[in-house]
PDB file of C-alpha atoms in Angstrom:
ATOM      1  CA  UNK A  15       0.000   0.000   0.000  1.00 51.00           C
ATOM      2  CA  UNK A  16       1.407   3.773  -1.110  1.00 61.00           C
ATOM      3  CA  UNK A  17       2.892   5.837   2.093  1.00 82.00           C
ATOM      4  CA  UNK A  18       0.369   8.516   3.306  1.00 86.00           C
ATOM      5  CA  UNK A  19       2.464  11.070   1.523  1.00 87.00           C
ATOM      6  CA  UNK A  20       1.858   9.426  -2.103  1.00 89.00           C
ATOM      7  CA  UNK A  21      -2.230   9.212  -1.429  1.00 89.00           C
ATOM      8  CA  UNK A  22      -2.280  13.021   0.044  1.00 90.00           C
ATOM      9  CA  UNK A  23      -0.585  13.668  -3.377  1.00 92.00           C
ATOM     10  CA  UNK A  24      -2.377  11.986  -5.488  1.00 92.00           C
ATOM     11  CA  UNK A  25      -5.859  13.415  -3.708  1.00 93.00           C
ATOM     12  CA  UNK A  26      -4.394  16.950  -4.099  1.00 93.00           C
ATOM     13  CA  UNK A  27      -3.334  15.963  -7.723  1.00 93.00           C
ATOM     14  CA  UNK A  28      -7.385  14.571  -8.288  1.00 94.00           C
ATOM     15  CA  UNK A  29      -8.833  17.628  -6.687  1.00 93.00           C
ATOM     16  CA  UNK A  30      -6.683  20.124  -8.584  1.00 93.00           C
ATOM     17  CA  UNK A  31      -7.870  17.872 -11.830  1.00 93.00           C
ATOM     18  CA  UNK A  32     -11.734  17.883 -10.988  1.00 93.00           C
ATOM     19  CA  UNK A  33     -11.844  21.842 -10.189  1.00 93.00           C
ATOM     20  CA  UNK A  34     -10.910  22.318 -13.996  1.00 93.00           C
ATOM     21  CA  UNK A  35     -12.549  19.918 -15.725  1.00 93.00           C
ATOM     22  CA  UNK A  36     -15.917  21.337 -13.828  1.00 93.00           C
ATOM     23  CA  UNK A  37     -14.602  24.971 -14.944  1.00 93.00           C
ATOM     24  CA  UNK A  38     -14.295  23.372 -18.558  1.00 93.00           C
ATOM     25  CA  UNK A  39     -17.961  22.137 -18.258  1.00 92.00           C
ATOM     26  CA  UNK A  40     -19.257  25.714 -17.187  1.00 93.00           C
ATOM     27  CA  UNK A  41     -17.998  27.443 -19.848  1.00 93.00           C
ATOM     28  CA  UNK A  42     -18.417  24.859 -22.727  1.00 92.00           C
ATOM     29  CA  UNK A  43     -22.275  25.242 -21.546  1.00 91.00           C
ATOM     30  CA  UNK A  44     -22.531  29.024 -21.433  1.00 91.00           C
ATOM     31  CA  UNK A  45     -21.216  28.590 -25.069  1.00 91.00           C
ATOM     32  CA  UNK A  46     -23.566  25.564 -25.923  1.00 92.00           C
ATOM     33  CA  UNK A  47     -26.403  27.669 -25.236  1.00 90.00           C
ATOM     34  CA  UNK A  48     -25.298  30.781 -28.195  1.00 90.00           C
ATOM     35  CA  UNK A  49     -23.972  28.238 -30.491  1.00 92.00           C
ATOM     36  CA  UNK A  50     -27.522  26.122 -30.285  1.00 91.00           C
ATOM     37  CA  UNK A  51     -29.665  29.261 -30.756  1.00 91.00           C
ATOM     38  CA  UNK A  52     -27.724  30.093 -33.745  1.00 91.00           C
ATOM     39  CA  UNK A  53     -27.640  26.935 -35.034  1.00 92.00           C
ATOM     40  CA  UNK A  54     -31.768  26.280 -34.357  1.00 90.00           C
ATOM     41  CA  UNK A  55     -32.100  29.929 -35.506  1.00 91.00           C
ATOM     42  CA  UNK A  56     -30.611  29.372 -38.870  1.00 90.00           C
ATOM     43  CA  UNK A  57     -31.577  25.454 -39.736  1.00 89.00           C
ATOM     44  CA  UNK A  58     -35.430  25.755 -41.161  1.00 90.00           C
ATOM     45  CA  UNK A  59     -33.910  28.810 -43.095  1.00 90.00           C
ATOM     46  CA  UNK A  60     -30.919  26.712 -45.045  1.00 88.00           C
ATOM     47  CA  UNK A  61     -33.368  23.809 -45.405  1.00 85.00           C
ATOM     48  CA  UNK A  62     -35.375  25.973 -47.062  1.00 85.00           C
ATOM     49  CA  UNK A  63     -33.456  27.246 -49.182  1.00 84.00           C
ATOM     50  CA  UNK A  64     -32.076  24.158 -50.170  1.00 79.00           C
ATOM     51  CA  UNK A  65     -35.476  22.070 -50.660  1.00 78.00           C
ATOM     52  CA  UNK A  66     -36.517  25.082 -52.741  1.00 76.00           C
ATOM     53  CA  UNK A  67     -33.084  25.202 -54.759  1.00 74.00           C
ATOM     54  CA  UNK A  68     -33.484  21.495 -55.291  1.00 70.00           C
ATOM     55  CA  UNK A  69     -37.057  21.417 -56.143  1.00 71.00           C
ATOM     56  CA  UNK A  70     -36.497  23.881 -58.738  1.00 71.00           C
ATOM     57  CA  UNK A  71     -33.342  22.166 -60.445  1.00 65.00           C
ATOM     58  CA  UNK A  72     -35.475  19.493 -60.827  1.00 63.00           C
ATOM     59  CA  UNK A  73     -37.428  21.050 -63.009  1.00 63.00           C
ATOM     60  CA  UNK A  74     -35.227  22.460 -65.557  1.00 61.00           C
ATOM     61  CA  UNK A  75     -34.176  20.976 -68.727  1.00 55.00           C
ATOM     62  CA  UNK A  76     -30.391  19.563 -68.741  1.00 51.00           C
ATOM     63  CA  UNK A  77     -29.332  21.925 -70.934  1.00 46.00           C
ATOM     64  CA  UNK A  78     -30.260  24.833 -68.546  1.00 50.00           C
ATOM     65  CA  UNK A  79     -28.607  23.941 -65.992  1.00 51.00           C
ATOM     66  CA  UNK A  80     -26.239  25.043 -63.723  1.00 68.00           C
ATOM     67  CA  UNK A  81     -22.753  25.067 -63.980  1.00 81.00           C
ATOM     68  CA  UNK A  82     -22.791  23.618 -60.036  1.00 83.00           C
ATOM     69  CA  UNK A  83     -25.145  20.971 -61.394  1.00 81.00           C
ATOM     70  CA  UNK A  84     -22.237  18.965 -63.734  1.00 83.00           C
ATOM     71  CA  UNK A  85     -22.495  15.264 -63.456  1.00 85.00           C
ATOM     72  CA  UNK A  86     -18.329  14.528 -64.650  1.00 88.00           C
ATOM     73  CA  UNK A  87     -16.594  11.520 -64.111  1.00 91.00           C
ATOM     74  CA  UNK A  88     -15.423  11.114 -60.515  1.00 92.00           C
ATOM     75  CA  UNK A  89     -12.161  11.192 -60.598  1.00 93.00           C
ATOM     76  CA  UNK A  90     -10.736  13.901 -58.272  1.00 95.00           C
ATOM     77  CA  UNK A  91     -12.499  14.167 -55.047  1.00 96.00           C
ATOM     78  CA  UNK A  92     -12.979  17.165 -52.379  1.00 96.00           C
ATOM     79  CA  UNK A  93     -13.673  15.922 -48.739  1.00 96.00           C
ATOM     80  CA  UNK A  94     -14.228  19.089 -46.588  1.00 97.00           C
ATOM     81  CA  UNK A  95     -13.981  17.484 -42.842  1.00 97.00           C
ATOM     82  CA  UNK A  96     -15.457  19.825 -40.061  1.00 97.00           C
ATOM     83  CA  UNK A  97     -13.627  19.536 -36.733  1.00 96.00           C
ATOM     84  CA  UNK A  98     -12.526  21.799 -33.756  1.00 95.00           C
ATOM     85  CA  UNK A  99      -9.454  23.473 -33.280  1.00 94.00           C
ATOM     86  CA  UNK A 100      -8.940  21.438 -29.927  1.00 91.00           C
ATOM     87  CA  UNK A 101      -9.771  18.765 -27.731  1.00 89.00           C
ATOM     88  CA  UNK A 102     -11.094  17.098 -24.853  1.00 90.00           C
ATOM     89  CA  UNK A 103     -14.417  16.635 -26.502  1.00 92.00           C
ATOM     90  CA  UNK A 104     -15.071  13.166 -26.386  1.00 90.00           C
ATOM     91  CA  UNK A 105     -15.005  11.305 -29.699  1.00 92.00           C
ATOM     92  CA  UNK A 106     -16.053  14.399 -31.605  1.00 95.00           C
ATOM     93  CA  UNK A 107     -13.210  14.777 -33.784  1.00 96.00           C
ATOM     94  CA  UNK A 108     -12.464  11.531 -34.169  1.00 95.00           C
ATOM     95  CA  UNK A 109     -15.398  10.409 -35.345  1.00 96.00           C
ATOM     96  CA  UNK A 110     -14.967  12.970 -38.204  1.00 96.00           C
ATOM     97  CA  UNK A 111     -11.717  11.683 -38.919  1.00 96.00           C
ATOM     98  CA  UNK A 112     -12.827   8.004 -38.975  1.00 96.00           C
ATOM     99  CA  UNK A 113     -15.658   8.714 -41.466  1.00 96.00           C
ATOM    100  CA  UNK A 114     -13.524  10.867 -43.551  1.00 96.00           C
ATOM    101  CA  UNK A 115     -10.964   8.363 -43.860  1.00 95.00           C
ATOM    102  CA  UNK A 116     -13.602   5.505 -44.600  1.00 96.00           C
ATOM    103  CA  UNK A 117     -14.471   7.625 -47.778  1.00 95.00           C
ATOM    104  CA  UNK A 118     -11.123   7.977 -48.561  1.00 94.00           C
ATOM    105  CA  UNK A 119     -10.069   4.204 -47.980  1.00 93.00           C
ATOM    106  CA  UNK A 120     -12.932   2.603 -49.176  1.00 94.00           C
ATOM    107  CA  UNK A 121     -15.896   5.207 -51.496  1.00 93.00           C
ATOM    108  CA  UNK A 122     -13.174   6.503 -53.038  1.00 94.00           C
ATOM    109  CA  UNK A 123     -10.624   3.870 -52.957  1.00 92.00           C
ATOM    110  CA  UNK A 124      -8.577   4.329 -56.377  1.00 90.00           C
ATOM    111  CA  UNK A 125      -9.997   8.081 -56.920  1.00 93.00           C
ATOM    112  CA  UNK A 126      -7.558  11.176 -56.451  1.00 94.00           C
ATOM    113  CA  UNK A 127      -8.532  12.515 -52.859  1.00 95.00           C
ATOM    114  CA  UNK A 128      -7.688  15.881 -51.627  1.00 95.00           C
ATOM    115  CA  UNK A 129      -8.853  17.482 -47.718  1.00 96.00           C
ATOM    116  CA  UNK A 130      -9.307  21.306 -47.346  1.00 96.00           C
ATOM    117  CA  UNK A 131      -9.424  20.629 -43.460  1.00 96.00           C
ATOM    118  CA  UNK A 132     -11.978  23.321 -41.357  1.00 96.00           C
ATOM    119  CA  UNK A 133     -10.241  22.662 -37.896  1.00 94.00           C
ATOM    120  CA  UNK A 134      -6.452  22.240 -36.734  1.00 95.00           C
ATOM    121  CA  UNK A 135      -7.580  18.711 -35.986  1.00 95.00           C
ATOM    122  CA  UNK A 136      -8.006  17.205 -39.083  1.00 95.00           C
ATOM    123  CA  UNK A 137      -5.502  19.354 -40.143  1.00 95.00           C
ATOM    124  CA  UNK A 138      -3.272  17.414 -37.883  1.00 94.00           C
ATOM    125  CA  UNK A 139      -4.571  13.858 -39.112  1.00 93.00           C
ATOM    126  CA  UNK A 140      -4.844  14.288 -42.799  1.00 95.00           C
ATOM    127  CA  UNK A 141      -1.532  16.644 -43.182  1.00 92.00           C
ATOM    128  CA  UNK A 142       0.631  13.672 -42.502  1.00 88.00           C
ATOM    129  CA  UNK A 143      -0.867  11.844 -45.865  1.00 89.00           C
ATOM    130  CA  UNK A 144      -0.209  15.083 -48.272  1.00 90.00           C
ATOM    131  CA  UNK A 145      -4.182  15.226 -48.353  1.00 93.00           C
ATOM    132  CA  UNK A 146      -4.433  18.188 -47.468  1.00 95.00           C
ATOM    133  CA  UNK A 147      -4.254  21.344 -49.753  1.00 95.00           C
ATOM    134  CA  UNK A 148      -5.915  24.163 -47.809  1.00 94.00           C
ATOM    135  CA  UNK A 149      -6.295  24.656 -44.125  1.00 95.00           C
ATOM    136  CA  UNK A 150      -9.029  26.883 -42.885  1.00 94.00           C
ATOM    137  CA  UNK A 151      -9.137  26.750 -39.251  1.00 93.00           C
ATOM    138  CA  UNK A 152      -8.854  30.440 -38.563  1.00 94.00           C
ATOM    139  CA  UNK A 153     -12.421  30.486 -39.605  1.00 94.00           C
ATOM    140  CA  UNK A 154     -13.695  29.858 -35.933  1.00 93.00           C
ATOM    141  CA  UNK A 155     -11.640  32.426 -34.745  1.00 91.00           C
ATOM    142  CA  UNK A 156     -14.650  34.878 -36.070  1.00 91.00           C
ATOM    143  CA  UNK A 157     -17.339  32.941 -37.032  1.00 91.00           C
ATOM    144  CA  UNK A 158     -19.247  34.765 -39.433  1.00 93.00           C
ATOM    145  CA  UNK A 159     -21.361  34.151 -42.744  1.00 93.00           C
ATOM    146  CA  UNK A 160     -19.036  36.491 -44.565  1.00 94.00           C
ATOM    147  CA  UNK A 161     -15.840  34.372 -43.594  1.00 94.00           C
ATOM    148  CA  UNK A 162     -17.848  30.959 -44.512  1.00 95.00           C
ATOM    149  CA  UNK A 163     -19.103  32.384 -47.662  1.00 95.00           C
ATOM    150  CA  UNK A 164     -15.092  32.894 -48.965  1.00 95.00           C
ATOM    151  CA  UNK A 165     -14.553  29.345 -48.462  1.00 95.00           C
ATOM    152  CA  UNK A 166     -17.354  28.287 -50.250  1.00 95.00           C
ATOM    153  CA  UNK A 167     -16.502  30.684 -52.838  1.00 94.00           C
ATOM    154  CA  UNK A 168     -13.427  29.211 -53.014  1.00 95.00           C
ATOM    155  CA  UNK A 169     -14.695  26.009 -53.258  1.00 95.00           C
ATOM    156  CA  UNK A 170     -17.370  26.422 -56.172  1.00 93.00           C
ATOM    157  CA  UNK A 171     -14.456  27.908 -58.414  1.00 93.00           C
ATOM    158  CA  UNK A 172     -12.530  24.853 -57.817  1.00 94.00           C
ATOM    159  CA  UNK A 173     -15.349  22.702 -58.646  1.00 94.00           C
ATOM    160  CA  UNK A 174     -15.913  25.322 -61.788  1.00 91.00           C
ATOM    161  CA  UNK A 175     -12.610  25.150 -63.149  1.00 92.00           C
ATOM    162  CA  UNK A 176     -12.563  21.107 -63.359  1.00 92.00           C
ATOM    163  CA  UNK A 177     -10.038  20.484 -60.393  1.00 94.00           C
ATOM    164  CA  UNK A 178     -12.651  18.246 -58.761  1.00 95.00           C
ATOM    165  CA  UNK A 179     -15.340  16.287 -59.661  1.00 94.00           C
ATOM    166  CA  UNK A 180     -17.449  16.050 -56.544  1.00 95.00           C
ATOM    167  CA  UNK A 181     -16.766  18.097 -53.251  1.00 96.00           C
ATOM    168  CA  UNK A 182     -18.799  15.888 -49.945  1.00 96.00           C
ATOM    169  CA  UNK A 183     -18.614  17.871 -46.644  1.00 97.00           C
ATOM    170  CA  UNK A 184     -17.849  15.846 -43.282  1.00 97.00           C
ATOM    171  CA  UNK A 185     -19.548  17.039 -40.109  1.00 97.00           C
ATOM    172  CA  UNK A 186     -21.111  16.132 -36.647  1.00 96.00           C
ATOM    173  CA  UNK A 187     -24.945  17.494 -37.006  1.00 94.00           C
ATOM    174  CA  UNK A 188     -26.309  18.897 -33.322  1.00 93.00           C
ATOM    175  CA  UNK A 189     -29.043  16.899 -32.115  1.00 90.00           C
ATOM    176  CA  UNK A 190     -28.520  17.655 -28.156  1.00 88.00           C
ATOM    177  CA  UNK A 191     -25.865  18.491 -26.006  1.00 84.00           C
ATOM    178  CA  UNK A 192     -25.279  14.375 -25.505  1.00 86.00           C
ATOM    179  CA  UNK A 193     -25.407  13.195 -29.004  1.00 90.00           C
ATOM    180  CA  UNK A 194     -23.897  14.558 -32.261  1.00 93.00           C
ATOM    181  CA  UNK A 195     -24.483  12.442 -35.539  1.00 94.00           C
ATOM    182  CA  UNK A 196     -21.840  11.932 -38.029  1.00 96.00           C
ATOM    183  CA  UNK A 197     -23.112  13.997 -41.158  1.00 96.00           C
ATOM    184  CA  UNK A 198     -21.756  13.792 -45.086  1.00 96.00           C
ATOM    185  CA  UNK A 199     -23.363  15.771 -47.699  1.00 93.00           C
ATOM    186  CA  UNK A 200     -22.529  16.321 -51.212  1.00 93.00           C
ATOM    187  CA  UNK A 201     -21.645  19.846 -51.560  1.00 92.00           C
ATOM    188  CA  UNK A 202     -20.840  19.873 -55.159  1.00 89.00           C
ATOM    189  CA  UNK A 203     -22.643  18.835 -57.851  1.00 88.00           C
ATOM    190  CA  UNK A 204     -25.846  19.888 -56.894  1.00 81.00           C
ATOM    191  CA  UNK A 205     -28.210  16.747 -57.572  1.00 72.00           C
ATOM    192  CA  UNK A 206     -31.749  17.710 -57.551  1.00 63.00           C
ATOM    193  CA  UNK A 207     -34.774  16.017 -56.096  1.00 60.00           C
ATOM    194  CA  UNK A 208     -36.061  13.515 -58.246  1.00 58.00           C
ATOM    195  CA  UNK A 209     -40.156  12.860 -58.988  1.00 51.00           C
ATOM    196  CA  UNK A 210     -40.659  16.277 -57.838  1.00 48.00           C
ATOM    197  CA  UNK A 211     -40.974  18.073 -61.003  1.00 47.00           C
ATOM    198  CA  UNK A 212     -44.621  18.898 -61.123  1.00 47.00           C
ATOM    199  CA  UNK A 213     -44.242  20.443 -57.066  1.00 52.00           C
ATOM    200  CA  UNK A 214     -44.067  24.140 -58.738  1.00 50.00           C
ATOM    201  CA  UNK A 215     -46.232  23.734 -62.160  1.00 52.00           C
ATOM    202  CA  UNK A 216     -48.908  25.918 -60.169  1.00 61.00           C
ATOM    203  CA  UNK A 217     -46.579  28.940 -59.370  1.00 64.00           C
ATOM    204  CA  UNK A 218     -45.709  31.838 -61.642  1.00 71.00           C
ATOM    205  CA  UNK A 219     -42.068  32.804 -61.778  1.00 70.00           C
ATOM    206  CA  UNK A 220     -40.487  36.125 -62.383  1.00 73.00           C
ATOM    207  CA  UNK A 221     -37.786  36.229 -63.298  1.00 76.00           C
ATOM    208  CA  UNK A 222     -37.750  32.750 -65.004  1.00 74.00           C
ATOM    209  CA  UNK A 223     -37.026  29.929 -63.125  1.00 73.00           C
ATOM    210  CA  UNK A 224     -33.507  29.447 -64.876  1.00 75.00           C
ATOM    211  CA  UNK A 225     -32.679  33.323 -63.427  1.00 78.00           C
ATOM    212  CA  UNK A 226     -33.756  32.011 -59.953  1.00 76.00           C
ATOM    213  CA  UNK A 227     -31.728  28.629 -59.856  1.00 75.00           C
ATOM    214  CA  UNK A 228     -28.789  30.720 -60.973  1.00 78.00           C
ATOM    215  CA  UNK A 229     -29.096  33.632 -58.340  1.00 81.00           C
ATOM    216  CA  UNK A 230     -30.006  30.921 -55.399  1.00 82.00           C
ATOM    217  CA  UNK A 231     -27.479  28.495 -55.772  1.00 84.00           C
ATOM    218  CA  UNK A 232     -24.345  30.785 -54.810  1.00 89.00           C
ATOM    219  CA  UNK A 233     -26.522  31.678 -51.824  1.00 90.00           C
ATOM    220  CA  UNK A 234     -27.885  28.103 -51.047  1.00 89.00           C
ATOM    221  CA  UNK A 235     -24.222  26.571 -51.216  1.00 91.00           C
ATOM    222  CA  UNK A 236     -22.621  29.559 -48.758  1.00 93.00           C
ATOM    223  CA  UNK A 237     -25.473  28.788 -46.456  1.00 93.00           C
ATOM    224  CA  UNK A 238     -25.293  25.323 -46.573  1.00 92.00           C
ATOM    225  CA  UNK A 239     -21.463  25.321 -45.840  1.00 94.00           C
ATOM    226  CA  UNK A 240     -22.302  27.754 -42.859  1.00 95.00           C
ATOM    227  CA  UNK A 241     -24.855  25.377 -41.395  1.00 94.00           C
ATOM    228  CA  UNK A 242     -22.748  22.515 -41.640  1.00 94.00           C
ATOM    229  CA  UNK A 243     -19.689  24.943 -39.295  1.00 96.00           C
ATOM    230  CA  UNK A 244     -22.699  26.218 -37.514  1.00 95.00           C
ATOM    231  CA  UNK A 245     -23.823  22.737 -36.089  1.00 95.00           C
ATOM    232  CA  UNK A 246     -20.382  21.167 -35.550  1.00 95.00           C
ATOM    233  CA  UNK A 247     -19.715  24.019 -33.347  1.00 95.00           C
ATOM    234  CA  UNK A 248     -22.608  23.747 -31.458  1.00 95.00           C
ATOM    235  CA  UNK A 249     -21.925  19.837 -31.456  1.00 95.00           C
ATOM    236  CA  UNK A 250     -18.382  21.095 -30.604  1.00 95.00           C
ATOM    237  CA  UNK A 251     -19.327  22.207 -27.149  1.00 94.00           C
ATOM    238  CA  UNK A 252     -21.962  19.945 -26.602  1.00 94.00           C
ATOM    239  CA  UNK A 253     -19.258  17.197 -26.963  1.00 94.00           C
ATOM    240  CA  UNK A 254     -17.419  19.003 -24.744  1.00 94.00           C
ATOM    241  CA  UNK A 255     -19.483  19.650 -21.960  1.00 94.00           C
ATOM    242  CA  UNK A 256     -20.633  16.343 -21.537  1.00 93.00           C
ATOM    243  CA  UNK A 257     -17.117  14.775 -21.658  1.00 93.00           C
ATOM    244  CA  UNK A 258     -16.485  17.078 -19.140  1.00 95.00           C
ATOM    245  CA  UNK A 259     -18.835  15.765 -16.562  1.00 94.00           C
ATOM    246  CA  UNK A 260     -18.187  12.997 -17.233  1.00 94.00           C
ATOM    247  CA  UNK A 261     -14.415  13.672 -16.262  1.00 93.00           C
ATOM    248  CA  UNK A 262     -15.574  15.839 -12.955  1.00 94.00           C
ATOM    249  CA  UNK A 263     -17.645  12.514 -12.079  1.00 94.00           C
ATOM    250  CA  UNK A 264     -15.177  10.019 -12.187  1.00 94.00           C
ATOM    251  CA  UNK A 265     -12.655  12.470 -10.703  1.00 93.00           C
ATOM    252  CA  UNK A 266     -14.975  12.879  -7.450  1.00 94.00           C
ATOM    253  CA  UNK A 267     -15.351   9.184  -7.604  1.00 94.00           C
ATOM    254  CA  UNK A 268     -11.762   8.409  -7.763  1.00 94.00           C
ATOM    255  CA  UNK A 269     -10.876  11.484  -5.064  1.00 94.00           C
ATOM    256  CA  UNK A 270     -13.425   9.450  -2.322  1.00 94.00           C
ATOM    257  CA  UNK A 271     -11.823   6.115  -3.231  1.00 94.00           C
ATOM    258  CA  UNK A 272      -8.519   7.801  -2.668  1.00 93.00           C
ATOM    259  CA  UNK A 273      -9.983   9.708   0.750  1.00 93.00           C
ATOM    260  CA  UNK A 274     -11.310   6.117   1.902  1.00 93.00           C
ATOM    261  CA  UNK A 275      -7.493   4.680   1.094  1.00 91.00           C
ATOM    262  CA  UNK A 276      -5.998   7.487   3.024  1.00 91.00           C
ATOM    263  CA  UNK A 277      -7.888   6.599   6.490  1.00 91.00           C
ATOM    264  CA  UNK A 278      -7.735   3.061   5.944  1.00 90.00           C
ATOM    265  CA  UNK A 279      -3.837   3.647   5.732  1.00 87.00           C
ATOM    266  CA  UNK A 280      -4.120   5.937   8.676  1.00 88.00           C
ATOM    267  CA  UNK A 281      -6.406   4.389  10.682  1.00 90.00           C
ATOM    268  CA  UNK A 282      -3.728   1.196  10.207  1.00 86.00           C
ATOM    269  CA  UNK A 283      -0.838   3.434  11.246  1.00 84.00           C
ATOM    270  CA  UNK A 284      -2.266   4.442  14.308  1.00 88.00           C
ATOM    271  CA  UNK A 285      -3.022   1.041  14.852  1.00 89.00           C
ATOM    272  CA  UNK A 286       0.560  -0.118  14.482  1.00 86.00           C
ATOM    273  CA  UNK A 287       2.029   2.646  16.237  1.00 86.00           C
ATOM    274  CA  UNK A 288      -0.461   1.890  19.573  1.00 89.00           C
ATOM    275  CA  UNK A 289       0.533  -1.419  19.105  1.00 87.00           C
ATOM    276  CA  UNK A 290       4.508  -1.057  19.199  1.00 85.00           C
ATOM    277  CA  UNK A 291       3.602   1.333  22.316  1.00 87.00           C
ATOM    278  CA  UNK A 292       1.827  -1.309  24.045  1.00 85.00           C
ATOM    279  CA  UNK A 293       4.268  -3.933  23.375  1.00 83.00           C
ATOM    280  CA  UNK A 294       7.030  -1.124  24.353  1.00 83.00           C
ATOM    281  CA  UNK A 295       5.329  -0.981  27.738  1.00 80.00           C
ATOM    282  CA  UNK A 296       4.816  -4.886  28.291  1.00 81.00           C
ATOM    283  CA  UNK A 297       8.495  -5.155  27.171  1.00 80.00           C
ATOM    284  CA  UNK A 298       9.491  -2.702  30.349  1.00 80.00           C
ATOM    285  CA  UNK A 299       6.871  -4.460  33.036  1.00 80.00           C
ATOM    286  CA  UNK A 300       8.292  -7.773  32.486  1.00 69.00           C
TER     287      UNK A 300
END
């Protein structure tokens, strides 16, 4: 059994542990609670948006449509994984990881795969295999629609200019504060809904539909892109605050396992010590 010096140690050492991880868990939940109004603020908005955009592509004749809407050969792939910028979050980032690397491995085994990585995190994982080609993790430094809408920018004129096929964004959709589900969605090229092209026949449009599609889907895409950041953040500190209690719990439990070791090695000091004493005395009687 450790010396009583070792278990006051380790108790202090526990304690000290326990009083951050409980800070950790206060702030992650004063964030939680901006991050999942903004996120529930802004989600019937961009699905909206993008049931409309869809709806409407549907409709159009192949010849009008899009540029984003190019069905090419899929030969050079995009993966846009969404992650945080650090850790102690439970298995939020590397879920991401895992499912990005499954489509890498295995979807896209034998395709040309490139990462533009949104979080130092899976900058740090996919860097290492010369995936990656951009690395936008200052974004959550200020996260705003106007910084979102550059990378998505950035990301339709890739698409535009031929250097890949089909872009697919990674990212952990908030459901509650304990669960965060895995989420990939094709970003680029934009498929539209099928058996829904008699949903608008009733509706006048002006300008003509073709005018719309092309105005909304810059818009749709940016917004898209900014709900996807929007709920991994949330998720983000969600993540955290629960693996956060969870640590402050099984600190306390481990600090009154270590309190209980501490008097039993006390209480069998004391014991010892009252003992030699005794047998001390007996030794000088006799």
């Amino acid at each position: 059994m450790a010396n009583l010096k070792e278990i006051r140690n380790r108790i202090s050492s526990v304690s000290s542990t326990m009083q951050i991880t409980s800070a950790m868990k206060m702030v992650s939940a004063a964030k939680l609670k901006k991050a999942q109004d903004a996120i529930t603020a802004m989600r019937p908005y961009a699905d909206k948006l993008t049931e409309l955009l869809q709806s409407l592509s549907a409709t159009l004749d192949a010849d009008s449509g899009s540029k984003f809407s190019t069905q090419r050969e899929v030969n050079n792939v995009l993966i846009v994984p969404i992650t945080s910028n650090r850790g102690l979050c439970g298995a939020f980032n590397s879920n991401i990881i895992k499912q990005t690397q499954h489509l890498i491995s295995n979807v896209y085994a034998g395709k040309k795969v490139s990462v533009v990585a949104i979080g130092k995190k899976a900058n740090d994982a996919f860097v290492k295999q010369n995936m990656v080609i951009a690395n936008k993790s200052e974004v959550f430094d200020d996260l705003t629609f106007d910084n979102v809408a550059e990378i998505a920018e950035s990301l339709m004129e890739k698409f535009v200019a031929g250097e890949f096929d089909k872009i697919e964004i990674v990212y952990n959709k908030f459901k509650n504060a304990a669960t965060q589900i895995v989420m990939t969605e094709q970003f680029l090229p934009i498929v539209p809904i099928e058996g829904e092209a008699n949903n608008n026949s009733d509706y006048i449009f002006e300008p003509s539909k073709v005018e719309i599609v092309e105005e909304l889907i810059p818009k749709s895409l940016k917004t898209q892109l900014y709900k996807g950041i929007r709920d991994s953040f949330a998720s983000e500190h969600g993540a955290r605050m629960t693996a956060m209690h969870k640590a402050t719990d099984n600190a306390t439990e481990l600090r009154d396992q270590l309190k209980l070791t501490y008097n039993k090695a006390r209480q069998a000091a004391i014991t010892n010590e009252i003992l030699e004493i005794v047998g001390g005395a007996e030794a000088l009687n006799n």
